[in-house]
């Protein structure tokens, strides 16, 4: 076969695959929902026994280096935003060390019953001693005796379940002691996601999901196939990057309907940056459903 013919056929194959993926996501978004869904619905996160709201309040839009768009609001501003969500039925606070949002969540926790909210946080530590120290520090920063969900943050390695076994053991021990209620990971590569799907240690996975594949581990169809494996195994699945880190800000209804239509996400997290944006999001979820 001539080189140009090989390239042409390869390009045609890739184009066909892309078109097939687009048709797949369109069909999902067109699928009718069985029942009315709301942001404040009480959902179960996999088999963890943790019940919380369908919508988690994200605190890490472009969250890195202990900073995010939400922490720009200041401790008072972000805690007020979390409490506004609580007043609208949201019971899920999504934080992380990388976002620098623990003090903000801690302030909000002073004003609500601790057992009425789910606190999720994440560590970048890949060393067992550092992970153990993080669990102690996180609880102090958040002003709580326990963490509902703690995740290993931003995993990319295909062999992470072997490479970071020590950290996983620290989390397992912490769960036995009641320091955390459930453990898992957030993945930032399809290889890491596939490893998470196969690991019985993973109780909760934070997975990037939107209909255009923005900031995802792979194209939507590929990611969905892995998430279906997770769902079948009873893992808790929480969606993130629902709006593609802002790339679908002008297509919110489309993105929300996609997330709700999958039938795979127990909950999903989106970071609002104002009370008006948060309340609009809550209304859009009800409308999209």
mmCIF file of C-alpha atoms in Angstrom:
data_model
loop_
_atom_site.group_PDB
_atom_site.id
_atom_site.type_symbol
_atom_site.label_atom_id
_atom_site.label_comp_id
_atom_site.label_asym_id
_atom_site.label_seq_id
_atom_site.Cartn_x
_atom_site.Cartn_y
_atom_site.Cartn_z
ATOM 1 C CA UNK A 1 0.000 0.000 0.000
ATOM 2 C CA UNK A 2 1.314 3.449 -0.896
ATOM 3 C CA UNK A 3 2.039 5.755 2.017
ATOM 4 C CA UNK A 4 -0.495 8.386 0.928
ATOM 5 C CA UNK A 5 -3.199 5.712 0.565
ATOM 6 C CA UNK A 6 -2.349 4.405 4.047
ATOM 7 C CA UNK A 7 -2.605 7.920 5.498
ATOM 8 C CA UNK A 8 -5.867 8.576 3.654
ATOM 9 C CA UNK A 9 -7.410 5.342 4.927
ATOM 10 C CA UNK A 10 -6.170 6.056 8.445
ATOM 11 C CA UNK A 11 -7.677 9.523 8.333
ATOM 12 C CA UNK A 12 -10.976 8.129 7.082
ATOM 13 C CA UNK A 13 -10.985 5.572 9.877
ATOM 14 C CA UNK A 14 -10.308 8.246 12.483
ATOM 15 C CA UNK A 15 -13.005 10.446 11.003
ATOM 16 C CA UNK A 16 -15.516 7.613 11.088
ATOM 17 C CA UNK A 17 -14.650 6.883 14.706
ATOM 18 C CA UNK A 18 -15.115 10.555 15.611
ATOM 19 C CA UNK A 19 -18.492 10.699 13.848
ATOM 20 C CA UNK A 20 -19.567 7.507 15.600
ATOM 21 C CA UNK A 21 -18.566 9.018 18.951
ATOM 22 C CA UNK A 22 -20.557 12.179 18.210
ATOM 23 C CA UNK A 23 -23.632 10.133 17.287
ATOM 24 C CA UNK A 24 -23.200 8.160 20.515
ATOM 25 C CA UNK A 25 -23.222 11.280 22.683
ATOM 26 C CA UNK A 26 -26.149 12.815 20.769
ATOM 27 C CA UNK A 27 -28.189 9.672 21.322
ATOM 28 C CA UNK A 28 -27.443 9.793 25.038
ATOM 29 C CA UNK A 29 -28.523 13.414 25.294
ATOM 30 C CA UNK A 30 -31.708 12.666 23.373
ATOM 31 C CA UNK A 31 -32.647 9.802 25.708
ATOM 32 C CA UNK A 32 -35.660 10.675 27.887
ATOM 33 C CA UNK A 33 -35.190 10.571 31.658
ATOM 34 C CA UNK A 34 -37.344 8.158 33.640
ATOM 35 C CA UNK A 35 -38.174 10.629 36.392
ATOM 36 C CA UNK A 36 -37.761 14.194 37.499
ATOM 37 C CA UNK A 37 -34.353 14.905 38.975
ATOM 38 C CA UNK A 38 -33.183 17.779 41.134
ATOM 39 C CA UNK A 39 -29.871 19.093 42.397
ATOM 40 C CA UNK A 40 -31.021 18.547 45.979
ATOM 41 C CA UNK A 41 -32.139 14.920 45.507
ATOM 42 C CA UNK A 42 -30.697 12.551 48.102
ATOM 43 C CA UNK A 43 -28.480 9.967 46.409
ATOM 44 C CA UNK A 44 -26.355 7.048 47.589
ATOM 45 C CA UNK A 45 -22.671 7.061 46.640
ATOM 46 C CA UNK A 46 -22.108 3.523 45.397
ATOM 47 C CA UNK A 47 -21.994 0.988 48.224
ATOM 48 C CA UNK A 48 -20.374 3.373 50.723
ATOM 49 C CA UNK A 49 -23.555 3.999 52.689
ATOM 50 C CA UNK A 50 -22.987 7.738 52.215
ATOM 51 C CA UNK A 51 -26.153 9.655 51.324
ATOM 52 C CA UNK A 52 -25.822 13.190 50.024
ATOM 53 C CA UNK A 53 -27.167 15.606 47.406
ATOM 54 C CA UNK A 54 -26.940 14.922 43.689
ATOM 55 C CA UNK A 55 -25.053 18.186 43.157
ATOM 56 C CA UNK A 56 -21.794 18.742 44.996
ATOM 57 C CA UNK A 57 -20.550 22.284 45.468
ATOM 58 C CA UNK A 58 -17.127 22.408 43.865
ATOM 59 C CA UNK A 59 -14.440 24.663 45.307
ATOM 60 C CA UNK A 60 -11.708 24.044 42.761
ATOM 61 C CA UNK A 61 -12.372 25.675 39.402
ATOM 62 C CA UNK A 62 -8.839 25.828 37.958
ATOM 63 C CA UNK A 63 -7.719 24.622 41.376
ATOM 64 C CA UNK A 64 -3.958 24.268 41.774
ATOM 65 C CA UNK A 65 -1.263 25.528 44.086
ATOM 66 C CA UNK A 66 -3.713 25.957 47.009
ATOM 67 C CA UNK A 67 -5.786 28.381 44.964
ATOM 68 C CA UNK A 68 -8.947 28.370 42.822
ATOM 69 C CA UNK A 69 -11.584 30.690 41.419
ATOM 70 C CA UNK A 70 -13.730 29.888 44.453
ATOM 71 C CA UNK A 71 -11.031 30.676 47.021
ATOM 72 C CA UNK A 72 -10.679 34.065 45.305
ATOM 73 C CA UNK A 73 -13.992 34.825 47.027
ATOM 74 C CA UNK A 74 -12.228 34.719 50.393
ATOM 75 C CA UNK A 75 -13.134 32.641 53.424
ATOM 76 C CA UNK A 76 -16.301 34.616 54.140
ATOM 77 C CA UNK A 77 -17.366 34.744 50.503
ATOM 78 C CA UNK A 78 -16.912 31.049 49.736
ATOM 79 C CA UNK A 79 -18.359 29.872 53.052
ATOM 80 C CA UNK A 80 -21.415 32.062 52.386
ATOM 81 C CA UNK A 81 -21.739 30.478 48.941
ATOM 82 C CA UNK A 82 -21.602 26.981 50.470
ATOM 83 C CA UNK A 83 -24.213 27.945 53.043
ATOM 84 C CA UNK A 84 -26.430 29.386 50.320
ATOM 85 C CA UNK A 85 -26.254 26.021 48.601
ATOM 86 C CA UNK A 86 -27.093 24.315 51.877
ATOM 87 C CA UNK A 87 -30.171 26.537 52.192
ATOM 88 C CA UNK A 88 -31.206 25.270 48.741
ATOM 89 C CA UNK A 89 -30.842 21.627 49.751
ATOM 90 C CA UNK A 90 -27.261 20.934 48.685
ATOM 91 C CA UNK A 91 -25.394 18.756 51.171
ATOM 92 C CA UNK A 92 -22.117 17.964 49.422
ATOM 93 C CA UNK A 93 -18.921 20.029 49.921
ATOM 94 C CA UNK A 94 -16.174 19.153 47.414
ATOM 95 C CA UNK A 95 -12.751 20.388 48.537
ATOM 96 C CA UNK A 96 -9.062 19.535 48.112
ATOM 97 C CA UNK A 97 -5.705 20.454 49.534
ATOM 98 C CA UNK A 98 -4.667 21.631 46.062
ATOM 99 C CA UNK A 99 -7.558 24.103 45.976
ATOM 100 C CA UNK A 100 -6.668 25.660 49.337
ATOM 101 C CA UNK A 101 -10.357 25.536 50.240
ATOM 102 C CA UNK A 102 -10.227 23.755 53.610
ATOM 103 C CA UNK A 103 -10.476 26.968 55.697
ATOM 104 C CA UNK A 104 -13.472 28.071 53.646
ATOM 105 C CA UNK A 105 -15.259 24.754 54.108
ATOM 106 C CA UNK A 106 -14.358 24.802 57.817
ATOM 107 C CA UNK A 107 -16.084 28.156 58.229
ATOM 108 C CA UNK A 108 -19.232 26.818 56.564
ATOM 109 C CA UNK A 109 -19.180 23.711 58.762
ATOM 110 C CA UNK A 110 -19.434 25.915 61.849
ATOM 111 C CA UNK A 111 -22.969 26.844 60.814
ATOM 112 C CA UNK A 112 -24.491 23.479 59.823
ATOM 113 C CA UNK A 113 -24.896 20.110 61.555
ATOM 114 C CA UNK A 114 -21.799 18.108 60.673
ATOM 115 C CA UNK A 115 -23.774 14.909 60.097
ATOM 116 C CA UNK A 116 -26.018 16.663 57.575
ATOM 117 C CA UNK A 117 -23.246 17.345 55.036
ATOM 118 C CA UNK A 118 -20.773 15.219 53.093
ATOM 119 C CA UNK A 119 -17.203 16.503 53.041
ATOM 120 C CA UNK A 120 -14.955 15.234 50.256
ATOM 121 C CA UNK A 121 -11.293 16.147 49.997
ATOM 122 C CA UNK A 122 -8.205 14.974 48.136
ATOM 123 C CA UNK A 123 -4.469 14.532 48.671
ATOM 124 C CA UNK A 124 -1.610 14.665 46.202
ATOM 125 C CA UNK A 125 0.619 12.645 48.538
ATOM 126 C CA UNK A 126 2.146 9.532 46.998
ATOM 127 C CA UNK A 127 4.164 8.616 50.087
ATOM 128 C CA UNK A 128 2.500 6.721 52.987
ATOM 129 C CA UNK A 129 3.952 8.923 55.752
ATOM 130 C CA UNK A 130 2.923 12.095 53.921
ATOM 131 C CA UNK A 131 -0.573 10.719 53.294
ATOM 132 C CA UNK A 132 -0.988 9.859 56.988
ATOM 133 C CA UNK A 133 0.135 13.371 57.938
ATOM 134 C CA UNK A 134 -2.306 14.831 55.404
ATOM 135 C CA UNK A 135 -5.255 13.033 56.966
ATOM 136 C CA UNK A 136 -4.397 14.569 60.334
ATOM 137 C CA UNK A 137 -3.789 18.023 58.857
ATOM 138 C CA UNK A 138 -6.931 17.976 56.720
ATOM 139 C CA UNK A 139 -9.147 17.233 59.713
ATOM 140 C CA UNK A 140 -7.588 20.083 61.655
ATOM 141 C CA UNK A 141 -7.944 22.490 58.730
ATOM 142 C CA UNK A 142 -11.558 21.454 58.174
ATOM 143 C CA UNK A 143 -12.417 21.463 61.860
ATOM 144 C CA UNK A 144 -13.883 17.967 61.783
ATOM 145 C CA UNK A 145 -13.098 14.652 63.460
ATOM 146 C CA UNK A 146 -13.633 12.654 60.283
ATOM 147 C CA UNK A 147 -13.692 12.953 56.506
ATOM 148 C CA UNK A 148 -16.581 11.451 54.604
ATOM 149 C CA UNK A 149 -14.625 10.792 51.407
ATOM 150 C CA UNK A 150 -10.884 11.146 50.831
ATOM 151 C CA UNK A 151 -9.379 10.601 47.403
ATOM 152 C CA UNK A 152 -5.923 10.202 45.926
ATOM 153 C CA UNK A 153 -5.844 13.237 43.658
ATOM 154 C CA UNK A 154 -5.020 13.375 39.943
ATOM 155 C CA UNK A 155 -3.713 9.872 39.287
ATOM 156 C CA UNK A 156 -2.225 9.283 35.845
ATOM 157 C CA UNK A 157 -0.147 6.103 36.055
ATOM 158 C CA UNK A 158 -1.507 2.833 34.686
ATOM 159 C CA UNK A 159 0.184 0.949 37.547
ATOM 160 C CA UNK A 160 -0.859 3.310 40.341
ATOM 161 C CA UNK A 161 -2.610 0.555 42.289
ATOM 162 C CA UNK A 162 0.770 -1.166 42.688
ATOM 163 C CA UNK A 163 3.039 1.867 42.780
ATOM 164 C CA UNK A 164 1.089 3.610 45.539
ATOM 165 C CA UNK A 165 -0.043 0.575 47.519
ATOM 166 C CA UNK A 166 1.427 2.114 50.672
ATOM 167 C CA UNK A 167 -0.864 5.133 50.446
ATOM 168 C CA UNK A 168 -3.842 2.895 49.783
ATOM 169 C CA UNK A 169 -3.000 0.932 52.943
ATOM 170 C CA UNK A 170 -2.885 4.188 54.951
ATOM 171 C CA UNK A 171 -6.384 5.035 53.710
ATOM 172 C CA UNK A 172 -7.665 1.548 54.494
ATOM 173 C CA UNK A 173 -6.303 1.798 58.029
ATOM 174 C CA UNK A 174 -7.873 5.257 58.423
ATOM 175 C CA UNK A 175 -11.237 3.867 57.375
ATOM 176 C CA UNK A 176 -10.974 1.089 59.966
ATOM 177 C CA UNK A 177 -10.320 3.747 62.620
ATOM 178 C CA UNK A 178 -13.255 5.912 61.524
ATOM 179 C CA UNK A 179 -11.006 8.737 60.297
ATOM 180 C CA UNK A 180 -12.535 8.468 56.827
ATOM 181 C CA UNK A 181 -15.767 6.821 55.718
ATOM 182 C CA UNK A 182 -14.775 5.975 52.139
ATOM 183 C CA UNK A 183 -11.671 6.175 49.950
ATOM 184 C CA UNK A 184 -10.943 6.291 46.267
ATOM 185 C CA UNK A 185 -9.337 8.417 43.586
ATOM 186 C CA UNK A 186 -9.640 11.036 40.905
ATOM 187 C CA UNK A 187 -8.135 9.994 37.583
ATOM 188 C CA UNK A 188 -6.499 12.096 34.902
ATOM 189 C CA UNK A 189 -5.687 9.483 32.281
ATOM 190 C CA UNK A 190 -7.647 6.645 30.720
ATOM 191 C CA UNK A 191 -4.988 4.193 31.909
ATOM 192 C CA UNK A 192 -5.434 5.290 35.521
ATOM 193 C CA UNK A 193 -9.215 5.151 35.136
ATOM 194 C CA UNK A 194 -9.050 1.582 33.835
ATOM 195 C CA UNK A 195 -6.862 0.590 36.768
ATOM 196 C CA UNK A 196 -9.372 2.185 39.154
ATOM 197 C CA UNK A 197 -12.220 0.238 37.560
ATOM 198 C CA UNK A 198 -10.427 -3.032 38.255
ATOM 199 C CA UNK A 199 -9.308 -2.229 41.797
ATOM 200 C CA UNK A 200 -11.556 -3.479 44.626
ATOM 201 C CA UNK A 201 -9.885 -0.857 46.867
ATOM 202 C CA UNK A 202 -11.540 1.995 44.952
ATOM 203 C CA UNK A 203 -14.879 2.743 46.584
ATOM 204 C CA UNK A 204 -15.392 6.178 45.007
ATOM 205 C CA UNK A 205 -14.100 7.529 41.719
ATOM 206 C CA UNK A 206 -14.183 11.148 40.611
ATOM 207 C CA UNK A 207 -14.389 10.967 36.819
ATOM 208 C CA UNK A 208 -14.257 13.699 34.186
ATOM 209 C CA UNK A 209 -17.395 13.649 32.054
ATOM 210 C CA UNK A 210 -19.019 15.922 29.470
ATOM 211 C CA UNK A 211 -20.445 15.449 25.963
ATOM 212 C CA UNK A 212 -17.617 17.168 24.070
ATOM 213 C CA UNK A 213 -14.677 15.400 25.734
ATOM 214 C CA UNK A 214 -13.218 18.635 27.145
ATOM 215 C CA UNK A 215 -10.500 17.958 29.751
ATOM 216 C CA UNK A 216 -11.490 14.278 29.827
ATOM 217 C CA UNK A 217 -9.371 11.128 29.998
ATOM 218 C CA UNK A 218 -10.508 10.060 26.513
ATOM 219 C CA UNK A 219 -13.509 10.532 24.218
ATOM 220 C CA UNK A 220 -16.892 10.243 25.984
ATOM 221 C CA UNK A 221 -17.729 6.813 24.572
ATOM 222 C CA UNK A 222 -14.439 5.319 25.790
ATOM 223 C CA UNK A 223 -14.749 6.853 29.246
ATOM 224 C CA UNK A 224 -18.380 5.766 29.548
ATOM 225 C CA UNK A 225 -17.431 2.168 28.766
ATOM 226 C CA UNK A 226 -14.973 2.182 31.688
ATOM 227 C CA UNK A 227 -17.450 3.897 33.999
ATOM 228 C CA UNK A 228 -20.017 1.223 33.176
ATOM 229 C CA UNK A 229 -17.519 -1.341 34.450
ATOM 230 C CA UNK A 230 -17.157 0.704 37.640
ATOM 231 C CA UNK A 231 -20.914 0.950 38.052
ATOM 232 C CA UNK A 232 -21.306 -2.801 37.631
ATOM 233 C CA UNK A 233 -18.743 -3.295 40.405
ATOM 234 C CA UNK A 234 -20.777 -1.093 42.763
ATOM 235 C CA UNK A 235 -18.295 1.776 42.966
ATOM 236 C CA UNK A 236 -19.492 5.258 43.810
ATOM 237 C CA UNK A 237 -19.136 7.497 40.761
ATOM 238 C CA UNK A 238 -19.015 11.277 41.008
ATOM 239 C CA UNK A 239 -18.767 13.312 37.830
ATOM 240 C CA UNK A 240 -16.516 16.326 37.430
ATOM 241 C CA UNK A 241 -15.677 18.661 34.527
ATOM 242 C CA UNK A 242 -19.387 18.500 33.716
ATOM 243 C CA UNK A 243 -19.102 21.889 31.979
ATOM 244 C CA UNK A 244 -15.671 21.061 30.545
ATOM 245 C CA UNK A 245 -13.848 23.467 32.871
ATOM 246 C CA UNK A 246 -15.892 26.312 31.444
ATOM 247 C CA UNK A 247 -15.743 25.273 27.789
ATOM 248 C CA UNK A 248 -19.469 24.470 27.901
ATOM 249 C CA UNK A 249 -20.445 27.520 29.935
ATOM 250 C CA UNK A 250 -22.697 28.674 27.069
ATOM 251 C CA UNK A 251 -24.065 25.133 26.609
ATOM 252 C CA UNK A 252 -24.919 24.314 30.205
ATOM 253 C CA UNK A 253 -28.295 22.730 29.540
ATOM 254 C CA UNK A 254 -26.752 20.337 27.018
ATOM 255 C CA UNK A 255 -23.976 19.363 29.430
ATOM 256 C CA UNK A 256 -26.351 18.876 32.356
ATOM 257 C CA UNK A 257 -28.776 16.745 30.377
ATOM 258 C CA UNK A 258 -25.869 14.598 29.246
ATOM 259 C CA UNK A 259 -24.693 14.029 32.832
ATOM 260 C CA UNK A 260 -28.203 13.268 34.047
ATOM 261 C CA UNK A 261 -29.068 10.989 31.113
ATOM 262 C CA UNK A 262 -26.095 8.664 31.562
ATOM 263 C CA UNK A 263 -27.602 6.775 34.471
ATOM 264 C CA UNK A 264 -24.041 6.237 35.707
ATOM 265 C CA UNK A 265 -23.221 9.196 37.931
ATOM 266 C CA UNK A 266 -24.374 8.990 41.537
ATOM 267 C CA UNK A 267 -23.614 12.694 41.894
ATOM 268 C CA UNK A 268 -21.589 15.384 40.149
ATOM 269 C CA UNK A 269 -19.636 18.426 41.226
ATOM 270 C CA UNK A 270 -19.713 21.887 39.677
ATOM 271 C CA UNK A 271 -18.033 24.987 41.053
ATOM 272 C CA UNK A 272 -20.237 28.072 41.012
ATOM 273 C CA UNK A 273 -18.588 31.449 41.579
ATOM 274 C CA UNK A 274 -21.577 33.429 42.880
ATOM 275 C CA UNK A 275 -24.942 32.835 44.538
ATOM 276 C CA UNK A 276 -26.714 33.863 41.335
ATOM 277 C CA UNK A 277 -24.710 31.346 39.298
ATOM 278 C CA UNK A 278 -25.327 28.647 41.890
ATOM 279 C CA UNK A 279 -29.083 29.220 41.973
ATOM 280 C CA UNK A 280 -29.234 29.350 38.179
ATOM 281 C CA UNK A 281 -27.417 26.014 38.061
ATOM 282 C CA UNK A 282 -29.926 24.459 40.454
ATOM 283 C CA UNK A 283 -32.804 25.675 38.259
ATOM 284 C CA UNK A 284 -31.101 24.432 35.092
ATOM 285 C CA UNK A 285 -30.664 20.941 36.539
ATOM 286 C CA UNK A 286 -34.390 20.722 37.284
ATOM 287 C CA UNK A 287 -35.199 22.019 33.806
ATOM 288 C CA UNK A 288 -32.736 19.721 32.052
ATOM 289 C CA UNK A 289 -34.226 16.724 33.838
#
